[in-house]
Amino acid sequence: MIRYRAATPADVPTMRAMLQALSDHDGGSYAVGSEASLLLHGFGPHPLFWAVMAETEAALGMVIYYPDYSTHRGEPGVFVQDIYVSDAARGMGVGRGLLGEMMRQQGWGAQYITLGVSNDNGLATGFYARMGFRKRGYEAMILDGKGLAAL
């Protein structure tokens, strides 16, 4: 039986490994935060994210999330930063279970879920579409490095 539970500091090495697996799946084109960073920012005095773990005897997956807010909707939501399901657990309902448990655990009255998915990831795009996710109609952008410093 699959169990879902809130992540704890003891899960950080497993979470880091799952994040690395996501990066590797995407071609290893981006760095993954350190265990120390995950511990500080997820379990320190001012958490910036929460996580849910899925497991049997072994870890099967996780979702990392934080609050979102839509000024257009006038409602709080959840932003899924990362969701991972091991290859061995695909097709077992783990992804849906992680998102469901995330919604039960979030405590700010979220009325929607937002996430990003690579256009190249047809399996994930299909999974989300079957659940009822739809495209928002715009591309996310990021400012960092020299551009951020120039502000």
Backbone as a printed PyTorch tensor [residue, N CA C, xyz], in Angstrom:
tensor([[[  0.8270,  -1.1750,   0.0000],
         [  0.0000,   0.0000,   0.0000],
         [  0.8810,   1.2510,   0.0000]],

        [[  0.5030,   2.2340,  -0.8130],
         [  1.2580,   3.4820,  -0.9050],
         [  0.8340,   4.4160,   0.2240]],

        [[  1.8310,   4.9660,   0.9200],
         [  1.5830,   5.9280,   1.9880],
         [  2.0490,   7.3070,   1.5170]],

        [[  1.2920,   8.3160,   1.9020],
         [  1.6410,   9.7010,   1.6070],
         [  1.7880,  10.4240,   2.9360]],

        [[  2.8500,  11.2250,   3.0520],
         [  3.0810,  11.9350,   4.3100],
         [  3.8910,  13.1910,   4.0330]],

        [[  3.7990,  14.1260,   4.9670],
         [  4.6100,  15.3360,   4.8830],
         [  6.0860,  14.9710,   4.9890]],

        [[  6.9020,  15.6090,   4.1870],
         [  8.3450,  15.3860,   4.2500],
         [  8.8950,  15.9310,   5.5650]],

        [[  9.9710,  15.3320,   6.0310],
         [ 10.6760,  15.7580,   7.2340],
         [ 12.1420,  16.0260,   6.8780]],

        [[ 12.8890,  16.6390,   7.7710],
         [ 14.3080,  16.8630,   7.4830],
         [ 15.0640,  15.5760,   7.1170]],

        [[ 14.6570,  14.4520,   7.6680],
         [ 15.3270,  13.1850,   7.3610],
         [ 15.1400,  12.7870,   5.8920]],

        [[ 14.1580,  13.3580,   5.2040],
         [ 13.9010,  13.0370,   3.7970],
         [ 14.7800,  13.8210,   2.8300]],

        [[ 15.5120,  14.8090,   3.3130],
         [ 16.2670,  15.6900,   2.4260],
         [ 17.2090,  14.9370,   1.4880]],

        [[ 17.9960,  13.9390,   1.9310],
         [ 18.8460,  13.2270,   0.9710],
         [ 18.0350,  12.5510,  -0.1490]],

        [[ 16.8990,  11.9770,   0.1800],
         [ 16.0460,  11.3510,  -0.8310],
         [ 15.4580,  12.3960,  -1.7590]],

        [[ 15.0300,  13.5120,  -1.1990],
         [ 14.4910,  14.5960,  -2.0240],
         [ 15.5510,  15.1040,  -2.9980]],

        [[ 16.7590,  15.2890,  -2.5070],
         [ 17.8610,  15.7650,  -3.3560],
         [ 18.1320,  14.7770,  -4.4800]],

        [[ 18.1160,  13.4850,  -4.1690],
         [ 18.3370,  12.4580,  -5.1890],
         [ 17.2250,  12.4840,  -6.2400]],

        [[ 15.9900,  12.6920,  -5.8080],
         [ 14.8760,  12.7590,  -6.7570],
         [ 14.9930,  14.0060,  -7.6330]],

        [[ 15.4090,  15.1240,  -7.0580],
         [ 15.6240,  16.3310,  -7.8520],
         [ 16.7260,  16.1220,  -8.8850]],

        [[ 17.7680,  15.3990,  -8.4930],
         [ 18.8360,  15.0930,  -9.4500],
         [ 18.3110,  14.1910, -10.5590]],

        [[ 17.4640,  13.2410, -10.2130],
         [ 16.8680,  12.3720, -11.2350],
         [ 16.0240,  13.1840, -12.2130]],

        [[ 15.3020,  14.1870, -11.7210],
         [ 14.5370,  15.0740, -12.6200],
         [ 15.4730,  15.8140, -13.5650]],

        [[ 16.5480,  16.3680, -13.0170],
         [ 17.5180,  17.0790, -13.8480],
         [ 18.1200,  16.1420, -14.8970]],

        [[ 18.4920,  14.9430, -14.4810],
         [ 19.0640,  13.9720, -15.4090],
         [ 18.0660,  13.6190, -16.5110]],

        [[ 16.7890,  13.4730, -16.1440],
         [ 15.7400,  13.1710, -17.1210],
         [ 15.6330,  14.2880, -18.1670]],

        [[ 15.8710,  15.5260, -17.7180],
         [ 15.8010,  16.6810, -18.6130],
         [ 17.1350,  16.9490, -19.3110]],

        [[ 18.0420,  15.9920, -19.2660],
         [ 19.3200,  16.1330, -19.9340],
         [ 20.4240,  16.6850, -19.0570]],

        [[ 20.1610,  16.8250, -17.7610],
         [ 21.1840,  17.3170, -16.8290],
         [ 21.5810,  18.7470, -17.0920]],

        [[ 20.6810,  19.5220, -17.6700],
         [ 21.0190,  20.8780, -18.1000],
         [ 20.9230,  21.9260, -16.9980]],

        [[ 20.4990,  21.5510, -15.8100],
         [ 20.4210,  22.5300, -14.7370],
         [ 20.9310,  21.9370, -13.4350]],

        [[ 21.4320,  22.8370, -12.5790],
         [ 21.9570,  22.4170, -11.2850],
         [ 20.8050,  22.1570, -10.3220]],

        [[ 21.0800,  21.3710,  -9.3220],
         [ 20.0990,  21.0490,  -8.2800],
         [ 20.6420,  21.5680,  -6.9620]],

        [[ 19.7620,  22.1730,  -6.1630],
         [ 20.1690,  22.7140,  -4.8710],
         [ 20.7800,  21.6580,  -3.9700]],

        [[ 21.6110,  22.1050,  -3.0570],
         [ 22.2910,  21.1990,  -2.1370],
         [ 21.3380,  20.7090,  -1.0430]],

        [[ 21.7380,  19.6590,  -0.3690],
         [ 20.9710,  19.1830,   0.7830],
         [ 20.8780,  20.2780,   1.8330]],

        [[ 21.9700,  21.0110,   2.0600],
         [ 21.9600,  22.0840,   3.0560],
         [ 20.9320,  23.1570,   2.6980]],

        [[ 20.8340,  23.4900,   1.4160],
         [ 19.8700,  24.4930,   0.9690],
         [ 18.4380,  24.0000,   1.1510]],

        [[ 18.1920,  22.7470,   0.7880],
         [ 16.8550,  22.1710,   0.9750],
         [ 16.4780,  22.1530,   2.4540]],

        [[ 17.4140,  21.7760,   3.2810],
         [ 17.1590,  21.7150,   4.7210],
         [ 16.8280,  23.1070,   5.2760]],

        [[ 17.6310,  24.0960,   4.9140],
         [ 17.4170,  25.4540,   5.4030],
         [ 16.0950,  26.0350,   4.9010]],

        [[ 15.8610,  25.9230,   3.6050],
         [ 14.7130,  26.6040,   3.0000],
         [ 13.4000,  25.8420,   3.1100]],

        [[ 13.4760,  24.5620,   3.4010],
         [ 12.2450,  23.7920,   3.5580],
         [ 11.9050,  23.4470,   4.9970]],

        [[ 12.9180,  23.4360,   5.8510],
         [ 12.6890,  22.9680,   7.2160],
         [ 13.3100,  23.8980,   8.2590]],

        [[ 13.8030,  25.0430,   7.8150],
         [ 14.4070,  26.0040,   8.7200],
         [ 13.3610,  26.8680,   9.4060]],

        [[ 13.7840,  27.9810,  10.0100],
         [ 12.8620,  28.8190,  10.7800],
         [ 11.7830,  29.5000,   9.9300]],

        [[ 12.0310,  29.6940,   8.6400],
         [ 11.0530,  30.3330,   7.7430],
         [ 10.9350,  29.5090,   6.4720]],

        [[ 10.1950,  28.3970,   6.5120],
         [ 10.1060,  27.5240,   5.3280],
         [  9.5660,  28.2570,   4.1000]],

        [[ 10.2090,  28.0220,   2.9780],
         [  9.7850,  28.5960,   1.7080],
         [  9.0570,  27.5830,   0.8400]],

        [[  9.0720,  26.3210,   1.2370],
         [  8.3420,  25.2920,   0.5150],
         [  7.9510,  24.1740,   1.4740]],

        [[  7.0270,  23.3500,   1.0150],
         [  6.6130,  22.1450,   1.7240],
         [  6.7290,  20.9940,   0.7500]],

        [[  6.7160,  19.7920,   1.2550],
         [  6.8300,  18.6260,   0.3860],
         [  6.0240,  17.4650,   0.9530]],

        [[  5.5760,  16.6150,   0.0500],
         [  4.8840,  15.3690,   0.3850],
         [  5.6940,  14.2360,  -0.2300]],

        [[  5.8520,  13.1760,   0.5340],
         [  6.5510,  11.9790,   0.0650],
         [  5.5520,  10.8570,  -0.1590]],

        [[  5.8060,  10.0360,  -1.1690],
         [  5.0350,   8.8170,  -1.4210],
         [  5.9910,   7.6500,  -1.2280]],

        [[  5.5190,   6.5980,  -0.5260],
         [  6.4220,   5.4870,  -0.2300],
         [  5.6490,   4.1970,   0.0150]],

        [[  6.3560,   3.1190,  -0.1710],
         [  5.9480,   1.8060,   0.3260],
         [  7.0830,   1.4390,   1.2680]],

        [[  7.8320,   0.4010,   0.9500],
         [  9.0670,   0.1470,   1.7090],
         [ 10.1500,   1.1150,   1.2660]],

        [[ 10.0430,   1.6020,   0.0350],
         [ 11.0040,   2.5500,  -0.5310],
         [ 10.2640,   3.8080,  -0.9770]],

        [[ 11.0180,   4.8750,  -1.1530],
         [ 10.4310,   6.1240,  -1.6450],
         [ 10.0160,   5.9430,  -3.1020]],

        [[  8.8140,   6.4060,  -3.4320],
         [  8.2830,   6.2980,  -4.7920],
         [  8.2180,   7.6320,  -5.5020]],

        [[  8.0810,   8.7110,  -4.7340],
         [  7.9480,  10.0160,  -5.3600],
         [  7.8010,  11.1150,  -4.3410]],

        [[  7.7170,  12.3330,  -4.8520],
         [  7.5590,  13.5040,  -3.9930],
         [  6.9600,  14.6340,  -4.8060]],

        [[  6.3980,  15.5840,  -4.0980],
         [  5.9870,  16.8560,  -4.6790],
         [  6.4720,  17.9570,  -3.7490]],

        [[  7.0680,  19.0000,  -4.3330],
         [  7.5230,  20.1770,  -3.6010],
         [  6.6510,  21.3390,  -4.0560]],

        [[  6.1030,  22.0770,  -3.1000],
         [  5.1230,  23.1020,  -3.4410],
         [  5.2020,  24.2850,  -2.4910]],

        [[  4.5660,  25.3760,  -2.8900],
         [  4.4800,  26.5730,  -2.0530],
         [  3.2550,  27.3880,  -2.4490]],

        [[  2.8800,  28.3860,  -1.6290],
         [  1.6850,  29.1750,  -1.9360],
         [  1.8190,  29.9730,  -3.2260]],

        [[  0.7080,  30.1170,  -3.8960],
         [  0.5760,  30.9430,  -5.0870],
         [ -0.6290,  31.8490,  -4.8360]],

        [[ -0.6900,  32.9590,  -5.5270],
         [ -1.8610,  33.8250,  -5.4120],
         [ -2.1380,  34.4560,  -6.7580]],

        [[ -3.3810,  34.4220,  -7.1800],
         [ -3.7960,  35.0200,  -8.4400],
         [ -4.5850,  36.2900,  -8.1700]],

        [[ -4.0490,  37.4100,  -8.6260],
         [ -4.7890,  38.6610,  -8.5090],
         [ -5.9600,  38.6830,  -9.4940]],

        [[ -5.8500,  37.9320, -10.5780],
         [ -6.9440,  37.8520, -11.5530],
         [ -8.1320,  37.1000, -10.9680]],

        [[ -7.8440,  36.0070, -10.3110],
         [ -8.8950,  35.1830,  -9.7210],
         [ -9.3170,  35.6950,  -8.3430]],

        [[ -8.3930,  36.3810,  -7.6770],
         [ -8.6510,  36.8140,  -6.3080],
         [ -8.6550,  35.6460,  -5.3440]],

        [[ -7.8160,  34.6340,  -5.6400],
         [ -7.8100,  33.4080,  -4.8390],
         [ -6.3970,  32.9020,  -4.6140]],

        [[ -6.1980,  32.2080,  -3.4920],
         [ -4.9160,  31.5330,  -3.2710],
         [ -4.8670,  30.2240,  -4.0430]],

        [[ -3.6610,  29.8230,  -4.3520],
         [ -3.4440,  28.5520,  -5.0320],
         [ -2.1890,  27.8820,  -4.5140]],

        [[ -1.8000,  26.8370,  -5.1960],
         [ -0.5700,  26.1080,  -4.9010],
         [  0.2720,  26.1020,  -6.1640]],

        [[  1.5500,  26.4040,  -6.0350],
         [  2.4800,  26.2610,  -7.1470],
         [  3.3150,  25.0190,  -6.8950]],

        [[  3.2770,  24.0940,  -7.8330],
         [  4.0880,  22.8790,  -7.7600],
         [  5.4330,  23.1960,  -8.3900]],

        [[  6.4610,  23.2280,  -7.5600],
         [  7.8110,  23.4830,  -8.0630],
         [  8.3780,  22.2320,  -8.7250]],

        [[  8.2300,  21.1030,  -8.0690],
         [  8.7530,  19.8430,  -8.6020],
         [  7.8330,  18.7070,  -8.1990]],

        [[  7.6180,  17.7950,  -9.1370],
         [  6.9290,  16.5490,  -8.8200],
         [  7.7270,  15.4370,  -9.4810]],

        [[  7.9640,  14.3910,  -8.7230],
         [  8.7670,  13.2740,  -9.2130],
         [  8.0860,  11.9720,  -8.8340]],

        [[  8.0270,  11.0690,  -9.8090],
         [  7.5580,   9.7020,  -9.5760],
         [  8.6060,   8.7750, -10.1790]],

        [[  9.0970,   7.8290,  -9.3930],
         [ 10.1250,   6.9100,  -9.8760],
         [  9.5800,   6.0950, -11.0500]],

        [[ 10.4750,   5.6550, -11.9170],
         [ 10.0670,   4.8300, -13.0550],
         [  9.2960,   3.6040, -12.5920]],

        [[  9.7240,   3.0050, -11.4870],
         [  9.0770,   1.7910, -10.9800],
         [  7.6500,   2.0430, -10.5120]],

        [[  7.3290,   3.2920, -10.1730],
         [  6.0060,   3.6080,  -9.6310],
         [  5.0600,   4.2150, -10.6680]],

        [[  5.5230,   4.3680, -11.9010],
         [  4.6680,   4.9590, -12.9450],
         [  3.4730,   4.0540, -13.1920]],

        [[  2.3240,   4.6740, -13.3800],
         [  1.0990,   3.9290, -13.6460],
         [  0.3990,   3.4080, -12.4070]],

        [[  0.9130,   3.7390, -11.2270],
         [  0.3220,   3.2640,  -9.9690],
         [ -0.5400,   4.3270,  -9.2880]],

        [[ -0.7110,   5.4860,  -9.9290],
         [ -1.5090,   6.5570,  -9.3310],
         [ -0.7400,   7.4280,  -8.3590]],

        [[  0.5780,   7.3210,  -8.3470],
         [  1.3840,   8.0640,  -7.3750],
         [  1.3240,   9.5660,  -7.6360]],

        [[  1.4010,   9.9810,  -8.8890],
         [  1.3470,  11.4060,  -9.1960],
         [  0.0480,  12.0390,  -8.7290]],

        [[ -1.0620,  11.4060,  -9.0550],
         [ -2.3720,  11.8990,  -8.6090],
         [ -2.4490,  11.8800,  -7.0850]],

        [[ -1.9240,  10.8270,  -6.4680],
         [ -1.9340,  10.7280,  -5.0080],
         [ -1.1220,  11.8230,  -4.3530]],

        [[  0.0430,  12.1360,  -4.9210],
         [  0.8720,  13.2070,  -4.3780],
         [  0.1500,  14.5490,  -4.4500]],

        [[ -0.4750,  14.8350,  -5.5870],
         [ -1.1860,  16.1050,  -5.7300],
         [ -2.3890,  16.1750,  -4.7890]],

        [[ -3.0940,  15.0610,  -4.6330],
         [ -4.2280,  15.0320,  -3.7120],
         [ -3.7990,  15.2560,  -2.2760]],

        [[ -2.7300,  14.5910,  -1.8590],
         [ -2.2420,  14.7730,  -0.4860],
         [ -1.7050,  16.1850,  -0.2840]],

        [[ -1.0610,  16.7280,  -1.3030],
         [ -0.5980,  18.1130,  -1.2310],
         [ -1.7760,  19.0480,  -0.9480]],

        [[ -2.8810,  18.8500,  -1.6490],
         [ -4.0480,  19.7070,  -1.4430],
         [ -4.6360,  19.5280,  -0.0480]],

        [[ -4.5880,  18.3260,   0.4860],
         [ -5.0770,  18.1070,   1.8500],
         [ -4.1540,  18.7590,   2.8790]],

        [[ -2.8500,  18.7790,   2.5980],
         [ -1.9050,  19.3040,   3.5800],
         [ -1.7270,  20.8090,   3.5220]],

        [[ -1.8990,  21.4120,   2.3550],
         [ -1.7260,  22.8730,   2.2830],
         [ -2.7690,  23.5090,   3.1910]],

        [[ -2.4010,  24.5780,   3.8340],
         [ -3.3030,  25.1480,   4.8250],
         [ -3.7830,  26.5510,   4.5170]],

        [[ -3.7540,  26.9630,   3.2770],
         [ -4.1140,  28.3480,   2.9580],
         [ -5.3250,  28.4570,   2.0410]],

        [[ -6.0920,  27.3860,   1.9160],
         [ -7.3460,  27.4350,   1.1570],
         [ -7.1700,  27.5220,  -0.3410]],

        [[ -6.1620,  26.8500,  -0.8810],
         [ -5.8840,  26.9020,  -2.3220],
         [ -7.0890,  26.4680,  -3.1470]],

        [[ -7.3360,  27.2180,  -4.2090],
         [ -8.4520,  26.9420,  -5.1140],
         [ -7.9920,  26.4740,  -6.4880]],

        [[ -6.6820,  26.3830,  -6.6880],
         [ -6.1510,  25.9320,  -7.9690],
         [ -4.7020,  25.4750,  -7.7690]],

        [[ -4.1930,  24.7640,  -8.7620],
         [ -2.8000,  24.3160,  -8.7960],
         [ -2.1730,  24.8600, -10.0690]],

        [[ -0.9840,  25.4230,  -9.9400],
         [ -0.1900,  25.8550, -11.0830],
         [  1.1030,  25.0520, -11.0770]],

        [[  1.5520,  24.6630, -12.2600],
         [  2.8450,  23.9950, -12.3890],
         [  3.4020,  24.2680, -13.7680]],

        [[  4.6760,  24.0140, -13.9080],
         [  5.3310,  24.1290, -15.2000],
         [  5.6970,  22.7530, -15.7020]],

        [[  5.6500,  22.5930, -17.0030],
         [  6.0440,  21.3210, -17.6120],
         [  6.7070,  21.6200, -18.9480]],

        [[  7.7820,  20.9290, -19.2150],
         [  8.4980,  21.1080, -20.4710],
         [  7.6360,  20.6230, -21.6320]],

        [[  7.6160,  21.3930, -22.7040],
         [  6.8710,  20.9690, -23.8980],
         [  7.4140,  19.6650, -24.4630]],

        [[  8.6690,  19.3510, -24.1540],
         [  9.2910,  18.1220, -24.6370],
         [  8.8640,  16.8950, -23.8480]],

        [[  8.1980,  17.0840, -22.7130],
         [  7.8430,  15.9700, -21.8400],
         [  6.4010,  15.5400, -22.1200]],

        [[  6.2480,  14.7660, -23.1910],
         [  4.9160,  14.3320, -23.6110],
         [  4.1970,  13.4810, -22.5870]],

        [[  4.9250,  12.6290, -21.8550],
         [  4.2760,  11.8010, -20.8350],
         [  3.6570,  12.6660, -19.7440]],

        [[  4.4280,  13.6440, -19.2610],
         [  3.9110,  14.5180, -18.2040],
         [  2.7750,  15.3900, -18.7250]],

        [[  2.9480,  15.9530, -19.9130],
         [  1.9080,  16.8060, -20.4880],
         [  0.6020,  16.0280, -20.6450]],

        [[  0.7030,  14.7890, -21.1110],
         [ -0.4840,  13.9440, -21.2540],
         [ -1.1240,  13.6290, -19.9160]],

        [[ -0.3100,  13.3220, -18.9160],
         [ -0.8120,  13.0350, -17.5730],
         [ -1.5910,  14.2250, -17.0340]],

        [[ -0.9980,  15.4130, -17.1290],
         [ -1.6640,  16.6050, -16.6000],
         [ -2.9470,  16.9160, -17.3730]],

        [[ -2.9110,  16.7580, -18.6800],
         [ -4.1120,  17.0160, -19.4910],
         [ -5.2400,  16.0640, -19.0990]],

        [[ -4.9130,  14.7900, -18.8610],
         [ -5.9460,  13.8210, -18.4530],
         [ -6.5520,  14.1920, -17.0990]],

        [[ -5.7670,  14.8480, -16.2640],
         [ -6.2800,  15.2820, -14.9630],
         [ -7.1450,  16.5330, -15.0800]],

        [[ -7.0390,  17.2470, -16.1960],
         [ -7.8170,  18.4640, -16.3880],
         [ -7.0090,  19.7480, -16.3710]],

        [[ -5.6780,  19.6390, -16.2320],
         [ -4.8420,  20.8380, -16.3170],
         [ -4.9460,  21.4200, -17.7230]],

        [[ -4.8360,  22.7380, -17.8310],
         [ -4.8310,  23.3880, -19.1300],
         [ -3.7280,  24.4450, -19.1550]],

        [[ -3.3070,  24.8130, -20.3460],
         [ -2.2570,  25.8200, -20.4780],
         [ -2.7840,  27.1740, -20.0420]],

        [[ -1.9050,  27.9630, -19.4400],
         [ -2.2870,  29.2790, -18.9330],
         [ -2.2590,  30.3380, -20.0270]],

        [[ -1.5660,  30.0740, -21.1100],
         [ -1.5540,  31.0180, -22.2140],
         [ -0.3840,  31.9810, -22.2230]],

        [[  0.6060,  31.7600, -21.3710],
         [  1.7990,  32.5890, -21.4280],
         [  2.9930,  31.7860, -20.9200]],

        [[  4.1520,  32.2430, -21.3030],
         [  5.4050,  31.5740, -20.9510],
         [  5.9890,  32.2010, -19.6920]],

        [[  6.4810,  31.4030, -18.7800],
         [  7.1590,  31.9090, -17.5870],
         [  8.5390,  32.4330, -17.9860]],

        [[  8.9720,  33.4870, -17.3300],
         [ 10.2890,  34.0690, -17.5850],
         [ 11.0170,  34.1950, -16.2490]],

        [[ 12.3440,  34.3060, -16.3100],
         [ 13.1370,  34.4370, -15.0900],
         [ 14.2010,  35.5110, -15.2960]],

        [[ 14.5100,  36.2330, -14.2350],
         [ 15.5880,  37.2150, -14.2250],
         [ 16.5310,  36.8380, -13.0980]],

        [[ 17.7900,  36.6610, -13.4240],
         [ 18.7970,  36.3500, -12.4010],
         [ 20.1370,  36.8850, -12.8630]],

        [[ 21.1980,  36.5540, -12.1420],
         [ 22.5440,  36.9540, -12.5410],
         [ 22.7190,  38.4520, -12.7070]],

        [[ 23.3580,  38.8630, -13.8070],
         [ 23.6630,  40.2780, -14.0460],
         [ 22.3990,  41.1230, -14.1630]],

        [[ 21.3720,  40.5890, -14.7970],
         [ 20.1290,  41.3370, -14.9350],
         [ 19.5170,  41.6450, -13.5900]],

        [[ 19.5180,  40.6540, -12.6870],
         [ 18.9800,  40.8660, -11.3560],
         [ 19.8370,  41.8570, -10.5820]],

        [[ 21.1430,  41.7000, -10.6860],
         [ 22.0660,  42.5920,  -9.9900],
         [ 21.8890,  44.0400, -10.4620]],

        [[ 21.5250,  44.2370, -11.7210],
         [ 21.3410,  45.5780, -12.2580],
         [ 20.1320,  46.2830, -11.6660]],

        [[ 19.2160,  45.5390, -11.0850],
         [ 18.0700,  46.1740, -10.4430],
         [ 18.5070,  46.9350,  -9.2190]]])
